[in-house]
């Protein structure tokens, strides 16, 4: 199995990015839900930094994934007809949310006036001006996007399992590269 995608199989690069992002997104969801139930303080501030680092990493990975798909187009869905069109639209919506969610979080952090750090080492430049109302709006958008993305990821996983149990090889193709 090669690094690149073929018309009917996923290459190693695509599969590694896919499963890496899956693990990262599930971790981000879990940490994000935990953060929403915590009162920010000095003892847990590092968790917010970890969430921001993971979110920016996810943004970088989705952009890398899109670039990789331009270089090495992935095979299309195994479904046909309207289901194929629905799956393509679903995937594009997932990509849009994987971009919009961390950008909204980054904008909310920027609007707060607190530096956004990557890996507690690099200051990430702000993307919006400091403004309390803007901060509120961006973080609400971040939460809406994240919860929508979380729901879509769950449905994505269940759909892959359903199609695999129906015998079409969808999940096997993303694990081994071919059905």
Short mmCIF file of C-alpha atoms in Angstrom, two decimals:
data_model
loop_
_atom_site.label_atom_id
_atom_site.label_comp_id
_atom_site.label_asym_id
_atom_site.label_seq_id
_atom_site.Cartn_x
_atom_site.Cartn_y
_atom_site.Cartn_z
CA UNK A 1 0.00 0.00 0.00
CA UNK A 2 1.45 3.34 -1.08
CA UNK A 3 1.50 6.74 0.48
CA UNK A 4 -0.83 8.27 -2.13
CA UNK A 5 -4.53 7.69 -2.70
CA UNK A 6 -5.73 5.81 -5.77
CA UNK A 7 -9.19 5.97 -7.38
CA UNK A 8 -10.35 3.07 -5.18
CA UNK A 9 -8.08 3.12 -2.11
CA UNK A 10 -6.87 5.45 0.63
CA UNK A 11 -3.11 5.90 0.87
CA UNK A 12 -1.17 5.78 4.11
CA UNK A 13 -0.88 9.59 4.42
CA UNK A 14 -4.66 10.07 4.21
CA UNK A 15 -5.32 7.29 6.71
CA UNK A 16 -2.76 8.61 9.21
CA UNK A 17 -4.17 12.14 8.99
CA UNK A 18 -7.74 10.80 9.28
CA UNK A 19 -7.11 8.69 12.38
CA UNK A 20 -4.83 11.30 13.95
CA UNK A 21 -7.55 13.90 13.53
CA UNK A 22 -10.18 11.49 14.86
CA UNK A 23 -8.17 10.97 18.05
CA UNK A 24 -7.43 14.69 18.34
CA UNK A 25 -11.07 15.74 17.82
CA UNK A 26 -12.41 13.23 20.35
CA UNK A 27 -9.80 14.46 22.86
CA UNK A 28 -10.71 18.09 22.10
CA UNK A 29 -14.42 17.37 22.62
CA UNK A 30 -13.75 15.68 25.96
CA UNK A 31 -11.42 18.42 27.18
CA UNK A 32 -13.73 21.17 25.90
CA UNK A 33 -16.70 19.68 27.74
CA UNK A 34 -14.62 19.46 30.90
CA UNK A 35 -13.48 23.08 30.54
CA UNK A 36 -17.05 24.34 30.24
CA UNK A 37 -17.83 22.85 33.66
CA UNK A 38 -14.77 24.39 35.35
CA UNK A 39 -14.23 27.79 36.85
CA UNK A 40 -11.01 29.20 35.33
CA UNK A 41 -8.23 29.54 37.86
CA UNK A 42 -4.47 29.38 38.22
CA UNK A 43 -4.57 25.64 38.95
CA UNK A 44 -6.33 24.76 35.70
CA UNK A 45 -5.16 27.51 33.34
CA UNK A 46 -2.79 25.05 31.68
CA UNK A 47 -5.80 23.00 30.50
CA UNK A 48 -7.07 26.01 28.54
CA UNK A 49 -3.62 26.33 26.96
CA UNK A 50 -3.64 22.63 26.11
CA UNK A 51 -7.09 22.98 24.51
CA UNK A 52 -5.88 25.93 22.41
CA UNK A 53 -2.75 24.06 21.31
CA UNK A 54 -4.79 21.00 20.37
CA UNK A 55 -7.34 23.17 18.52
CA UNK A 56 -4.67 24.98 16.51
CA UNK A 57 -3.06 21.61 15.75
CA UNK A 58 -6.42 20.33 14.50
CA UNK A 59 -6.76 23.43 12.31
CA UNK A 60 -3.31 22.81 10.87
CA UNK A 61 -4.09 19.15 10.24
CA UNK A 62 -7.37 19.85 8.45
CA UNK A 63 -5.63 22.41 6.23
CA UNK A 64 -2.86 19.86 5.57
CA UNK A 65 -5.50 17.26 4.79
CA UNK A 66 -7.21 19.54 2.27
CA UNK A 67 -3.85 20.33 0.65
CA UNK A 68 -3.00 16.62 0.56
CA UNK A 69 -6.34 15.85 -1.08
CA UNK A 70 -5.54 18.40 -3.78
CA UNK A 71 -2.22 16.62 -4.39
CA UNK A 72 -3.58 13.10 -3.99
CA UNK A 73 -7.38 13.06 -4.45
CA UNK A 74 -9.15 10.52 -2.23
CA UNK A 75 -11.40 7.87 -3.69
CA UNK A 76 -15.07 8.74 -3.76
CA UNK A 77 -17.68 7.22 -1.47
CA UNK A 78 -18.71 3.65 -2.25
CA UNK A 79 -22.37 4.71 -2.23
CA UNK A 80 -24.25 5.69 -5.37
CA UNK A 81 -26.94 8.16 -6.37
CA UNK A 82 -28.38 10.56 -3.81
CA UNK A 83 -26.52 8.84 -0.97
CA UNK A 84 -23.18 9.57 -2.67
CA UNK A 85 -24.11 13.26 -3.03
CA UNK A 86 -25.28 13.37 0.60
CA UNK A 87 -21.99 11.82 1.82
CA UNK A 88 -19.94 14.35 -0.16
CA UNK A 89 -21.98 17.25 1.26
CA UNK A 90 -21.63 15.77 4.76
CA UNK A 91 -17.84 15.57 4.39
CA UNK A 92 -17.59 19.16 3.14
CA UNK A 93 -19.67 20.29 6.11
CA UNK A 94 -17.32 18.37 8.44
CA UNK A 95 -14.33 20.13 6.83
CA UNK A 96 -16.02 23.53 7.15
CA UNK A 97 -16.70 22.93 10.85
CA UNK A 98 -13.17 21.59 11.45
CA UNK A 99 -11.93 24.95 10.13
CA UNK A 100 -14.59 27.24 11.62
CA UNK A 101 -14.49 25.78 15.15
CA UNK A 102 -10.82 26.48 15.96
CA UNK A 103 -10.95 29.84 14.16
CA UNK A 104 -13.92 30.89 16.30
CA UNK A 105 -12.05 29.77 19.43
CA UNK A 106 -8.93 31.64 18.30
CA UNK A 107 -11.01 34.76 17.62
CA UNK A 108 -12.68 34.51 21.04
CA UNK A 109 -9.29 34.16 22.72
CA UNK A 110 -7.97 37.10 20.70
CA UNK A 111 -10.97 39.24 21.68
CA UNK A 112 -10.32 38.43 25.35
CA UNK A 113 -6.99 40.25 25.20
CA UNK A 114 -5.14 37.26 26.65
CA UNK A 115 -2.30 35.95 24.49
CA UNK A 116 -3.04 32.71 22.68
CA UNK A 117 -0.04 30.45 23.15
CA UNK A 118 0.86 27.41 21.10
CA UNK A 119 2.50 24.65 23.16
CA UNK A 120 3.13 27.23 25.89
CA UNK A 121 6.01 28.46 23.71
CA UNK A 122 4.83 30.60 20.79
CA UNK A 123 2.44 33.54 20.92
CA UNK A 124 -0.13 33.18 18.16
CA UNK A 125 -1.06 36.55 16.64
CA UNK A 126 -4.56 37.81 17.46
CA UNK A 127 -7.07 37.70 14.61
CA UNK A 128 -9.65 40.13 16.06
CA UNK A 129 -9.45 43.24 18.22
CA UNK A 130 -9.94 43.07 21.98
CA UNK A 131 -13.65 43.56 22.66
CA UNK A 132 -15.84 42.03 25.36
CA UNK A 133 -18.92 41.71 23.13
CA UNK A 134 -16.87 40.18 20.32
CA UNK A 135 -15.32 37.74 22.79
CA UNK A 136 -18.78 36.60 23.90
CA UNK A 137 -20.03 36.18 20.31
CA UNK A 138 -16.94 34.27 19.15
CA UNK A 139 -17.04 31.88 22.09
CA UNK A 140 -20.77 31.24 21.56
CA UNK A 141 -20.01 30.47 17.89
CA UNK A 142 -17.12 28.24 18.99
CA UNK A 143 -19.46 26.29 21.26
CA UNK A 144 -22.19 25.96 18.61
CA UNK A 145 -19.68 24.85 15.96
CA UNK A 146 -17.99 22.41 18.35
CA UNK A 147 -21.24 20.78 19.46
CA UNK A 148 -22.47 20.55 15.86
CA UNK A 149 -19.14 19.03 14.82
CA UNK A 150 -19.27 16.59 17.73
CA UNK A 151 -22.73 15.44 16.69
CA UNK A 152 -21.69 15.12 13.06
CA UNK A 153 -18.59 13.11 14.00
CA UNK A 154 -20.74 10.70 16.02
CA UNK A 155 -23.13 10.28 13.08
CA UNK A 156 -20.11 9.86 10.76
CA UNK A 157 -18.76 7.05 12.96
CA UNK A 158 -22.14 5.33 13.21
CA UNK A 159 -22.68 5.60 9.44
CA UNK A 160 -19.26 4.07 8.76
CA UNK A 161 -20.10 1.19 11.12
CA UNK A 162 -23.53 0.70 9.51
CA UNK A 163 -22.04 0.60 6.01
CA UNK A 164 -19.29 -1.75 7.18
CA UNK A 165 -21.82 -4.11 8.77
CA UNK A 166 -23.80 -3.99 5.53
CA UNK A 167 -20.66 -5.37 3.87
CA UNK A 168 -19.54 -2.54 1.60
CA UNK A 169 -16.03 -2.19 3.11
CA UNK A 170 -16.23 1.53 3.91
CA UNK A 171 -14.55 1.27 7.32
CA UNK A 172 -12.10 -1.40 6.16
CA UNK A 173 -11.02 0.94 3.36
CA UNK A 174 -10.15 3.68 5.87
CA UNK A 175 -8.30 1.20 8.10
CA UNK A 176 -6.39 -0.85 5.51
CA UNK A 177 -6.65 1.47 2.52
CA UNK A 178 -8.73 -0.85 0.37
CA UNK A 179 -12.08 -2.64 0.80
#
